[in-house]
Coordinates of C-alpha atoms in Angstrom, one line a residue:
Chain A
X1 CA -15.3 92.2 -5.3
X2 CA -17.9 90.2 -3.9
X3 CA -20.9 90.4 -4.6
X4 CA -23.9 91.6 -2.3
X5 CA -25.5 88.2 -3.3
X6 CA -22.7 86.0 -1.8
X7 CA -22.7 87.7 1.4
X8 CA -26.2 87.7 1.4
X9 CA -26.0 84.2 1.0
X10 CA -24.0 83.0 4.0
X11 CA -25.5 85.6 6.5
X12 CA -28.7 83.3 5.2
X13 CA -26.7 79.8 6.2
X14 CA -25.8 81.6 9.3
X15 CA -28.8 81.6 10.1
X16 CA -28.6 85.8 10.5
X17 CA -31.7 87.6 9.8
X18 CA -30.6 91.6 9.8
X19 CA -32.0 94.5 9.7
X20 CA -30.6 97.3 7.5
X21 CA -29.1 94.7 5.3
X22 CA -27.0 97.3 3.1
X23 CA -25.2 99.0 5.7
X24 CA -24.1 95.7 6.9
X25 CA -22.7 94.3 3.7
X26 CA -21.0 97.6 2.7
X27 CA -19.0 96.9 6.2
X28 CA -18.5 93.5 5.5
X29 CA -17.4 93.7 2.2
X30 CA -15.0 96.9 2.9
X31 CA -13.3 94.1 5.6
X32 CA -13.3 91.2 3.0
X33 CA -11.8 93.7 0.4
X34 CA -9.0 94.4 2.9
X35 CA -8.4 91.1 3.7
X36 CA -7.2 91.2 0.0
X37 CA -3.7 92.2 1.4
X38 CA -3.2 88.6 2.1
X39 CA -2.9 87.9 -1.5
X40 CA 0.5 89.8 -1.1
X41 CA 2.1 87.8 1.1
X42 CA 4.9 85.4 0.3
X43 CA 3.5 82.2 1.7
X44 CA 5.1 80.2 -1.3
X45 CA 6.0 76.6 0.0
X46 CA 4.3 77.2 3.6
X47 CA 2.3 74.7 5.7
X48 CA -0.8 74.9 7.3
X49 CA -0.4 74.6 11.2
X50 CA -3.0 71.8 13.0
X51 CA -3.3 72.3 16.8
X52 CA -2.2 68.5 18.5
X53 CA -3.6 67.9 21.4
X54 CA -2.1 63.9 22.1
X55 CA -4.5 61.5 23.1
X56 CA -2.7 60.8 26.4
X57 CA -2.6 64.4 27.6
X58 CA -6.8 64.5 27.6
X59 CA -7.8 63.8 31.2
X60 CA -9.5 60.4 31.9
X61 CA -13.0 59.8 30.5
X62 CA -14.8 59.4 33.9
X63 CA -17.9 60.1 35.2
X64 CA -18.2 63.0 37.4
X65 CA -21.1 63.9 38.8
X66 CA -22.5 67.2 38.7
X67 CA -25.7 68.2 41.2
X68 CA -27.3 70.9 39.9
X69 CA -30.0 71.0 37.8
X70 CA -28.6 72.6 35.0
X71 CA -31.6 71.6 32.7
X72 CA -34.0 73.6 34.6
X73 CA -31.9 76.7 33.2
X74 CA -33.1 75.6 29.9
X75 CA -35.6 77.9 28.1
X76 CA -39.0 77.0 27.7
X77 CA -38.3 73.0 30.0
X78 CA -41.4 71.1 31.1
X79 CA -41.7 69.2 33.1
X80 CA -39.4 66.3 31.1
X81 CA -39.4 68.5 27.8
X82 CA -37.8 70.8 26.0
X83 CA -39.6 72.8 23.9
X84 CA -38.4 73.7 20.7
X85 CA -39.7 75.4 17.1
X86 CA -41.1 72.7 14.9
X87 CA -38.8 71.0 12.5
X88 CA -39.8 71.3 8.5
Chain B
X1 CA -5.3 103.8 54.2
X2 CA -5.1 104.5 50.6
X3 CA -6.6 102.4 47.8
X4 CA -4.1 103.2 45.3
X5 CA -1.4 100.8 47.5
X6 CA -0.3 98.0 45.6
X7 CA -0.8 94.1 45.8
X8 CA 2.3 93.9 47.7
X9 CA 1.8 96.7 49.9
X10 CA -1.9 95.6 50.6
X11 CA -0.2 92.4 51.6
X12 CA 2.4 93.9 54.2
X13 CA -0.1 96.1 55.4
X14 CA -2.7 93.0 56.5
X15 CA 0.4 91.2 57.7
X16 CA 1.4 94.2 60.2
X17 CA -2.0 94.8 61.1
X18 CA -2.3 98.4 59.9
X19 CA -5.0 97.3 57.6
X20 CA -8.6 94.9 57.6
X21 CA -9.5 93.2 55.2
X22 CA -13.3 94.7 55.6
X23 CA -12.2 98.0 55.9
X24 CA -10.6 97.7 52.5
X25 CA -13.2 96.4 51.0
X26 CA -15.8 98.5 52.5
X27 CA -13.6 101.6 51.5
X28 CA -13.5 100.0 48.1
X29 CA -17.3 99.3 47.4
X30 CA -17.7 103.0 49.0
X31 CA -15.6 104.1 46.0
X32 CA -17.0 102.1 43.8
X33 CA -20.5 103.6 44.3
X34 CA -19.2 106.6 43.8
X35 CA -17.1 106.3 40.8
X36 CA -19.3 103.7 39.3
X37 CA -22.1 106.8 37.6
X38 CA -18.9 108.0 35.8
X39 CA -16.3 105.2 35.3
X40 CA -19.2 102.1 34.8
X41 CA -16.4 99.7 35.0
X42 CA -18.5 96.8 36.4
X43 CA -21.3 94.7 35.1
X44 CA -22.0 93.4 38.2
X45 CA -20.5 93.7 41.9
X46 CA -20.6 91.0 45.0
X47 CA -23.0 91.8 47.4
X48 CA -21.1 89.3 50.1
X49 CA -17.8 91.0 49.6
X50 CA -18.2 92.5 53.3
X51 CA -19.4 89.3 54.6
X52 CA -16.4 87.1 53.0
X53 CA -14.4 90.2 54.2
X54 CA -15.1 89.5 57.6
X55 CA -14.3 85.3 57.2
X56 CA -11.0 86.4 56.1
X57 CA -10.4 88.5 59.1
X58 CA -11.5 86.3 61.4
X59 CA -9.0 83.5 60.0
X60 CA -6.0 86.0 60.6
X61 CA -6.8 87.1 64.0
X62 CA -7.2 83.4 64.9
X63 CA -4.0 82.2 63.3
X64 CA -5.7 79.8 60.5
X65 CA -4.0 79.3 57.5
X66 CA -4.8 82.2 55.1
X67 CA -4.5 82.3 51.3
X68 CA -2.0 84.7 49.8
X69 CA -5.0 87.0 48.6
X70 CA -5.7 88.3 52.1
X71 CA -9.1 89.4 51.3
X72 CA -8.0 91.7 48.3
X73 CA -10.5 92.7 45.8
X74 CA -9.6 91.6 42.4
X75 CA -12.2 92.0 39.4
X76 CA -13.1 89.4 36.7
X77 CA -14.0 90.4 33.2
X78 CA -17.8 89.0 32.8
X79 CA -16.8 86.5 30.0
X80 CA -15.3 84.4 32.6
X81 CA -17.5 82.4 34.7
X82 CA -17.8 82.7 38.9
X83 CA -20.6 80.1 40.0
X84 CA -24.2 81.6 40.9
X85 CA -23.4 84.5 39.5
X86 CA -23.8 86.3 35.9
X87 CA -21.6 86.0 33.5
X88 CA -22.9 87.8 30.1
X89 CA -20.6 88.7 27.8
X90 CA -21.7 92.4 27.9
X91 CA -24.4 91.1 25.1
X92 CA -28.1 90.8 25.4
X93 CA -28.0 87.3 24.9
X94 CA -26.3 86.2 27.7
X95 CA -28.0 88.7 29.8
X96 CA -29.8 86.1 32.3
X97 CA -27.1 83.7 31.9
X98 CA -25.9 82.0 35.5
X99 CA -22.8 80.5 35.5
X100 CA -22.9 76.5 37.0
X101 CA -20.0 76.8 37.6
X102 CA -16.4 78.5 38.6
X103 CA -13.2 78.8 36.1
X104 CA -10.0 77.7 37.0
X105 CA -8.9 80.9 37.6
X106 CA -11.7 81.7 39.7
X107 CA -11.4 78.4 41.9
X108 CA -7.5 79.5 42.4
X109 CA -8.1 82.8 43.0
X110 CA -10.9 81.8 45.7
X111 CA -9.5 79.4 47.0
X112 CA -6.4 81.8 48.0
X113 CA -8.8 84.3 49.7
X114 CA -8.8 87.0 47.2
X115 CA -12.3 88.9 47.0
X116 CA -14.0 88.4 43.7
X117 CA -15.4 92.5 43.6
X118 CA -17.1 92.2 40.7
X119 CA -17.4 91.2 36.9
X120 CA -16.1 93.9 34.5
X121 CA -17.8 95.5 31.2
X122 CA -16.1 94.5 27.8
X123 CA -17.4 94.4 24.0
X124 CA -19.6 92.1 23.4
X125 CA -18.4 88.6 23.2
X126 CA -15.0 90.8 23.6
X127 CA -15.0 92.2 20.1
X128 CA -13.7 94.9 20.3
X129 CA -11.0 97.6 21.4
X130 CA -13.4 100.4 23.3
X131 CA -16.1 99.2 25.2
X132 CA -18.1 100.6 23.0
X133 CA -19.8 97.5 21.6
X134 CA -21.2 96.7 25.2
X135 CA -24.6 95.9 25.1
X136 CA -24.8 97.9 28.2
X137 CA -23.3 100.8 28.2
X138 CA -19.4 101.9 27.7
X139 CA -16.9 102.0 30.0
X140 CA -15.1 105.4 30.5
X141 CA -11.1 106.1 30.6
X142 CA -10.4 107.0 34.1
X143 CA -8.0 109.5 32.9
X144 CA -10.5 111.4 31.0
X145 CA -14.2 110.4 30.5
X146 CA -14.4 111.4 27.1
X147 CA -12.2 109.4 26.1
X148 CA -12.5 105.2 25.1
X149 CA -10.4 102.9 27.9
X150 CA -10.0 100.2 25.3
X151 CA -10.7 97.0 25.2
X152 CA -12.5 94.3 25.1
X153 CA -11.2 94.2 29.0
X154 CA -12.2 97.6 29.0
X155 CA -13.8 97.7 32.4
X156 CA -11.1 95.6 33.9
X157 CA -8.2 98.1 33.2
X158 CA -11.1 100.9 34.2
X159 CA -11.7 99.3 37.8
X160 CA -8.1 98.6 38.3
X161 CA -7.0 102.2 37.0
X162 CA -9.4 104.0 38.7
X163 CA -8.8 102.2 42.4
X164 CA -12.2 100.2 42.1
X165 CA -9.8 97.2 42.1
X166 CA -6.2 96.0 43.2
X167 CA -6.1 93.5 40.5
X168 CA -8.1 92.2 37.7
X169 CA -8.4 89.5 34.9
X170 CA -8.9 90.1 31.9
X171 CA -8.8 88.0 28.3
X172 CA -6.7 88.5 25.4
X173 CA -7.8 87.5 22.0
X174 CA -5.5 90.0 20.0
X175 CA -4.7 92.5 22.8
X176 CA -7.6 92.6 24.8
X177 CA -5.7 93.2 27.8
X178 CA -3.1 95.2 26.6
X179 CA -4.7 97.5 24.6
X180 CA -6.8 98.4 27.5
X181 CA -3.7 98.6 29.7
X182 CA -2.3 101.1 27.8
X183 CA -5.3 102.8 27.3
X184 CA -5.9 103.3 31.3
X185 CA -2.3 103.4 32.1
X186 CA -2.0 100.0 34.3
X187 CA 0.2 96.8 33.3
X188 CA -1.4 93.9 31.4
X189 CA 0.2 90.6 30.5
X190 CA -0.9 88.2 27.8
X191 CA 1.0 84.7 28.9
X192 CA 1.9 82.1 26.8
X193 CA -0.8 80.5 24.7
X194 CA -1.7 77.4 27.0
X195 CA 0.2 78.5 30.6
X196 CA -3.5 79.5 32.0
X197 CA -6.2 77.4 32.0
X198 CA -9.2 78.8 29.4
X199 CA -11.7 76.5 31.4
X200 CA -14.6 79.0 32.3
X201 CA -13.6 81.9 29.7
X202 CA -16.4 81.6 27.7
X203 CA -15.0 80.7 23.9
X204 CA -14.6 83.8 21.0
X205 CA -11.1 82.6 19.2
X206 CA -9.8 79.3 21.5
X207 CA -7.0 78.4 19.4
X208 CA -5.1 82.1 20.2
X209 CA -7.0 83.6 23.5
X210 CA -5.2 83.6 27.4
X211 CA -6.8 84.8 30.2
X212 CA -4.1 87.5 31.5
X213 CA -3.6 89.3 34.7
X214 CA -4.0 93.3 34.9
X215 CA -2.5 95.7 37.7
X216 CA -0.9 98.9 38.3
X217 CA 2.4 97.4 39.0
X218 CA 4.4 94.4 37.5
X219 CA 5.1 92.8 40.4
X220 CA 1.3 92.6 41.2
X221 CA 1.2 91.4 38.0
X222 CA 3.8 88.4 38.9
X223 CA 2.0 87.4 42.1
X224 CA -1.6 87.0 40.2
X225 CA 0.2 85.6 37.5
X226 CA 1.6 83.1 40.6
X227 CA -1.7 81.7 41.2
X228 CA -3.4 81.2 37.6
X229 CA -0.5 79.6 35.4
X230 CA -0.1 76.0 35.4
X231 CA -2.1 72.6 33.8
X232 CA -5.2 72.2 34.4
X233 CA -7.1 68.8 33.6
X234 CA -10.2 70.5 32.4
X235 CA -8.1 72.1 29.3
X236 CA -6.2 70.6 27.3
X237 CA -4.3 72.8 25.6
X238 CA -2.6 74.0 28.7
X239 CA 0.6 73.4 28.9
X240 CA 2.5 70.3 31.8
X241 CA 5.6 72.7 32.0
X242 CA 6.4 73.6 35.9
X243 CA 5.8 77.1 36.6
X244 CA 8.6 79.0 38.3
X245 CA 7.4 82.2 40.9
X246 CA 7.1 84.9 39.1
X247 CA 7.7 87.3 42.1
X248 CA 11.1 85.9 43.1
X249 CA 14.0 87.8 41.4
X250 CA 12.1 90.3 39.5
X251 CA 14.4 92.9 40.0
X252 CA 17.4 91.5 38.7
X253 CA 17.6 93.6 36.0
X254 CA 18.3 93.9 32.0
X255 CA 22.1 94.2 32.0
X256 CA 23.3 93.0 28.5
X257 CA 20.4 91.8 27.1
X258 CA 19.5 92.6 23.6
X259 CA 16.3 93.8 22.1
X260 CA 14.7 93.9 18.9
X261 CA 12.8 96.6 18.2
X262 CA 9.8 95.6 15.9
X263 CA 10.5 97.8 12.7
X264 CA 6.6 97.1 11.6
X265 CA 5.1 98.2 14.6
X266 CA 7.4 101.0 15.7
X267 CA 7.3 103.4 12.4
X268 CA 5.6 104.1 9.6
X269 CA 2.2 105.9 8.9
X270 CA 0.2 105.0 10.8
X271 CA 2.0 105.6 14.3
X272 CA 1.0 108.6 15.8
X273 CA 3.4 111.3 16.7
X274 CA 3.2 111.4 20.2
X275 CA 3.3 107.6 20.8
X276 CA 6.7 107.5 18.4
X277 CA 8.0 109.8 21.1
X278 CA 6.9 108.2 24.1
X279 CA 8.3 104.9 22.7
X280 CA 11.5 106.7 22.0
X281 CA 11.7 107.7 25.3
X282 CA 11.5 104.0 26.4
X283 CA 14.2 103.1 23.8
X284 CA 16.7 105.1 25.5
X285 CA 15.6 104.0 28.8
X286 CA 16.4 100.3 28.3
X287 CA 19.9 101.5 27.1
X288 CA 20.7 103.3 29.9
X289 CA 20.0 99.9 32.1
X290 CA 22.5 97.9 29.9
X291 CA 20.6 96.1 26.9
X292 CA 21.6 96.3 23.6
X293 CA 19.2 97.5 21.4
X294 CA 19.0 96.9 17.5
X295 CA 16.4 97.2 14.6
X296 CA 14.6 93.9 13.8
X297 CA 12.0 93.3 10.8
X298 CA 9.5 91.0 10.7
X299 CA 7.7 91.0 7.4
X300 CA 4.8 89.3 7.9
X301 CA 3.7 91.5 10.3
X302 CA 1.9 93.4 7.6
X303 CA -0.7 90.6 7.0
X304 CA -1.4 90.4 10.5
X305 CA -4.5 92.7 11.1
X306 CA -5.8 90.2 8.1
X307 CA -4.4 87.3 9.1
X308 CA -6.0 87.7 12.7
X309 CA -9.4 88.5 11.7
X310 CA -9.8 85.8 9.3
X311 CA -9.3 83.0 11.8
X312 CA -11.0 84.7 14.7
X313 CA -14.2 85.6 12.8
X314 CA -13.8 81.9 11.7
X315 CA -13.6 80.8 14.9
X316 CA -16.1 82.8 16.3
X317 CA -18.6 82.2 13.6
X318 CA -18.2 78.6 14.8
X319 CA -18.4 79.0 18.7
X320 CA -21.2 81.4 18.5
X321 CA -23.4 79.1 16.8
X322 CA -24.2 77.7 20.3
X323 CA -26.3 80.7 21.1
X324 CA -29.6 79.3 19.4
X325 CA -31.8 80.6 22.2
X326 CA -32.8 76.8 23.1
X327 CA -29.9 76.8 26.0
X328 CA -29.0 80.2 26.7
X329 CA -30.8 83.2 25.7
X330 CA -34.3 85.1 26.6
X331 CA -37.7 85.2 26.7
X332 CA -38.9 84.2 23.1
X333 CA -41.8 81.9 22.9
X334 CA -41.3 79.4 20.1
X335 CA -44.5 79.2 18.9
X336 CA -45.4 80.1 15.4
X337 CA -41.7 80.1 13.8
X338 CA -40.2 77.3 12.1
X339 CA -36.6 76.2 13.2
X340 CA -34.4 78.1 11.0
X341 CA -36.4 81.1 11.6
X342 CA -36.7 81.1 15.0
X343 CA -33.0 80.9 15.4
X344 CA -32.6 83.7 13.5
X345 CA -34.7 85.7 14.6
X346 CA -33.2 84.5 18.2
X347 CA -29.8 86.2 16.9
X348 CA -31.0 89.4 16.4
X349 CA -30.0 89.9 19.8
X350 CA -26.5 90.0 18.7
X351 CA -25.1 93.5 18.3
X352 CA -24.2 94.7 15.0
X353 CA -20.0 93.4 15.8
X354 CA -20.7 90.7 16.6
X355 CA -23.1 90.3 13.7
X356 CA -21.0 91.3 11.1
X357 CA -17.7 89.0 12.8
X358 CA -20.6 86.2 12.2
X359 CA -21.4 87.1 8.5
X360 CA -17.0 87.6 8.5
X361 CA -16.9 84.1 10.4
X362 CA -19.1 82.1 7.6
X363 CA -17.9 83.8 4.3
X364 CA -14.0 83.0 5.0
X365 CA -13.9 79.3 5.5
X366 CA -16.8 78.6 3.3
X367 CA -16.6 76.6 0.0
X368 CA -14.7 78.5 -2.8
X369 CA -13.7 81.1 -0.8
X370 CA -11.4 79.1 1.9
X371 CA -8.2 79.0 -0.3
X372 CA -8.1 83.5 -0.7
X373 CA -8.7 83.6 3.1
X374 CA -8.6 80.9 5.4
X375 CA -5.8 78.9 4.1
X376 CA -3.7 81.8 3.4
X377 CA -4.2 83.0 6.5
X378 CA -3.1 80.1 8.4
X379 CA 0.0 80.2 5.9
X380 CA 1.0 83.7 7.4
X381 CA 0.5 82.7 10.6
X382 CA 3.0 79.7 10.8
X383 CA 5.4 82.1 8.6
X384 CA 4.9 84.4 11.6
X385 CA 5.8 82.1 14.1
X386 CA 9.2 81.5 12.3
X387 CA 10.0 84.7 11.8
X388 CA 9.7 85.7 15.5
X389 CA 11.5 82.4 16.7
X390 CA 14.5 83.1 14.1
X391 CA 14.6 86.9 16.0
X392 CA 14.3 85.0 19.5
X393 CA 17.2 83.6 18.5
X394 CA 19.2 86.8 18.4
X395 CA 17.1 89.0 20.8
X396 CA 15.7 88.5 24.7
X397 CA 12.9 90.6 24.5
X398 CA 11.4 92.4 21.2
X399 CA 9.8 95.9 21.9
X400 CA 6.9 98.0 20.1
X401 CA 4.6 100.8 21.6
X402 CA 1.6 98.5 23.0
X403 CA -0.8 100.4 20.7
X404 CA -0.1 102.7 17.2
X405 CA -2.6 105.3 18.1
X406 CA -3.6 107.1 21.6
X407 CA -6.3 106.7 22.9
X408 CA -9.7 108.0 20.9
X409 CA -13.0 109.9 21.5
X410 CA -16.2 107.9 22.1
X411 CA -17.6 107.3 18.8
X412 CA -14.4 108.8 16.4
X413 CA -13.6 104.9 15.3
X414 CA -17.4 103.2 16.0
X415 CA -18.7 103.7 12.4
X416 CA -15.6 102.2 10.4
X417 CA -14.6 99.0 11.7
X418 CA -11.3 98.8 9.9
X419 CA -9.4 101.6 11.3
X420 CA -10.8 100.0 14.4
X421 CA -9.2 96.9 13.5
X422 CA -5.7 98.8 12.5
X423 CA -5.5 99.3 16.4
X424 CA -4.4 96.0 16.7
X425 CA -1.6 95.9 14.9
X426 CA 1.0 95.5 17.6
X427 CA -0.8 93.4 19.2
X428 CA -2.1 90.6 17.5
X429 CA 1.2 89.0 16.9
X430 CA 2.0 87.8 20.6
X431 CA -1.6 85.8 20.1
X432 CA -1.1 84.4 17.0
X433 CA 2.9 83.3 17.8
X434 CA 1.7 82.4 21.3
X435 CA 4.4 84.0 22.7
X436 CA 3.8 86.5 25.9
X437 CA 3.4 90.0 25.8
X438 CA 3.3 92.8 28.3
X439 CA 2.0 96.2 28.1
X440 CA 3.9 98.6 30.4
X441 CA 2.7 102.2 31.2
X442 CA 4.8 104.7 30.5
X443 CA 3.6 107.9 30.2
X444 CA 0.9 110.1 30.1
X445 CA 1.0 113.2 27.6
X446 CA -1.6 115.9 27.4
X447 CA -3.7 113.9 30.1
X448 CA -3.4 110.5 28.0
X449 CA -1.7 107.3 28.5
X450 CA 1.1 105.5 26.6
X451 CA 2.1 102.1 26.6
X452 CA 5.4 100.2 25.6
X453 CA 5.2 96.5 24.6
X454 CA 7.5 93.5 25.3
X455 CA 7.4 90.4 23.6
X456 CA 9.6 87.5 25.2
X457 CA 10.0 83.8 23.6
X458 CA 7.5 81.1 24.8
X459 CA 6.7 80.0 28.6
X460 CA 9.9 83.4 29.4
X461 CA 7.2 85.1 31.5
X462 CA 9.9 85.3 34.4
X463 CA 12.1 87.4 32.1
X464 CA 9.3 89.0 30.6
X465 CA 8.4 90.0 33.7
X466 CA 12.1 91.1 34.7
X467 CA 11.8 93.7 31.7
X468 CA 8.9 94.8 32.7
X469 CA 9.8 95.7 36.4
X470 CA 12.9 97.4 35.4
X471 CA 11.6 99.5 32.6
X472 CA 8.4 100.5 35.5
X473 CA 11.2 101.6 37.7
X474 CA 12.7 104.4 34.8
X475 CA 9.5 106.1 34.6
X476 CA 7.2 108.1 37.6
X477 CA 3.0 107.5 36.1
X478 CA 1.9 111.2 38.2
X479 CA -1.2 110.1 40.5
X480 CA -4.5 109.7 38.9
X481 CA -6.9 112.4 39.3
X482 CA -10.4 110.9 40.3

C-alpha cells in the first residue's frame, strides 16, 4: 500500500499545492490500489513498445514566418521583458 | 426545413435550391439560443456565422466553386484551436487563451466551406465521462436532461443530438467520442491512430488520442472523415497511406463477413442488463445481414482500464506541466512569490479531476514505482495489441456494447473515480491498440440511448463505416423530443 507521505512527496515534486489534502489522497490511493490488478497480468517476456518516427518523416527544418505577435499574449509582458517570479 | 436533416440531405437541399445556407444557419442559431439554457452544449458561439453563410450563398448563386460542406454548421470541441477564438479546454487555466492558429482539421473544414458554429463543452482537458468536470458547468443529455450526456466530448454529442449542429468534431483518448455518442444516440468514430492530424488539438495523451467525427448518420460521419483524414506535415505521427473515399460504396452490406464478439466486453457482472439486451438485438441483426458471429476472448482486456489510466495520467502529468501561468493562464501577480510556490499556486486553478490525474501521473512513472505501474502497463498494451491483431486474422469486425452501463444521473459517479473509470472498459482497447472503432446508436430504452461498438483493423475505416451503415439500417431511432 502506498503511503500518504509518498503521495504527498510526489504532489510536491509535481508542484501541486492542494487544499483538502485528505480527500485527494484517499482517492488517489484508491485508484493506485486498483492499479495493483496489473500484478496479475501474465506479461512474462513481453516487450515495451516504443513509438518510432523515422527522421525522414519529419518535415523540413525550415524557417516559417509567423506574423502574429504571440509574445504579447504572455502574462506579465512588459516592453521586451517577461516578468517571472524570483528564482532561488 | 427541418434542422434534423442529415448532412447528405443538407447538401442536396442546397444544390436543388430548396434551402440556403443563410436560412439554415439563422434557424440553427435561433434553435441554439432556445436550447442552450437547458442543454449547455456550447462554450462559445461563432458570431460571424450568418455573415459567413451569406458569403457562401453568394458563391453558390454566382456559380463559383463551393467547398464540400456548402455552409453546413459543424461544431468543434473546445480543445481544438480555431484561430482568433478562445480555446478553453473547459478549464479556468485557459479561460482567456486565444488560439494563435487553426488546427489542421479546422483549416480543412474552413477550406471546404463548413461553418464552424461554435466550440463545445467537455470535461476539463478532456478528462472525464460525463462533462461534469467542465469548469463552466456540465452539458445535459437532450434525451433526458437529468442524465449526463457522456464525455469527454459531451458538448459535441449534445449539439448534434439536440439539432444545434449537423456534425461535430470531438477527440477520443479512451472513448471520449464514442461514449457520448452512445449516451446521446448519435454516431461517433475514433479513427486509426495517425489517420487524422492532431496539430492544433491541445494535448492530453499524445500516444493514443485522435480527433473523431460525430454525426446523426453513419454516412454523415463518412463525409466528415473524407475531409479530415490524411498526412499532415505538422503532425509527424500521421500516416502516409492514401485515404479512400469513405462515402462511396458505404451501402455494400456485410454479407459473409465474420464478426467476433469480445467476451470480456460483452458479458460479466459489470454489464447492465438493459445494455446486454439491446446488444443481443444488434447481434441478431448482424446475423440477419448475413454475417457469421462467434465469441472471441481477448484476456488482456480485463487489465485495460488500469493500463489506460497509468499511461494517460503519465502523459497528462507531462503535458499539463506547461501550465505554469507564465505562458498561459490568468491574472496572478508574481510579486511576492518565489518560483516554485508561484507555480503551485497557479495550478490551483486546475479542477479536482485534473489535479488527481496530475498526481497519479507524477506517481506512476516515478523512480521506485515505474516498474510496478508504467512498465507493466506498457507490456499489457503490447500484449493486447498482439491479441487484437491475432483476432483480426480470424474476424473482419469485433463488436461489443459501446458502454457497459446506461447514461447515469448527474452526481451519481462523481465522487467515485473508480466507478467512473470502469465505464471506459469497452472503449479504451481501440485507443491502446490504435485500431478504429465506431459507436452506432441502436435503441432507446426507457428514454435512454444504448449504442453498439464495432472495431475494425488498422486503416479499415471504409469497411468499418460499411458495417456501421448496415447496422444503422436495421433499427429506427425515434425522433428526439426537445
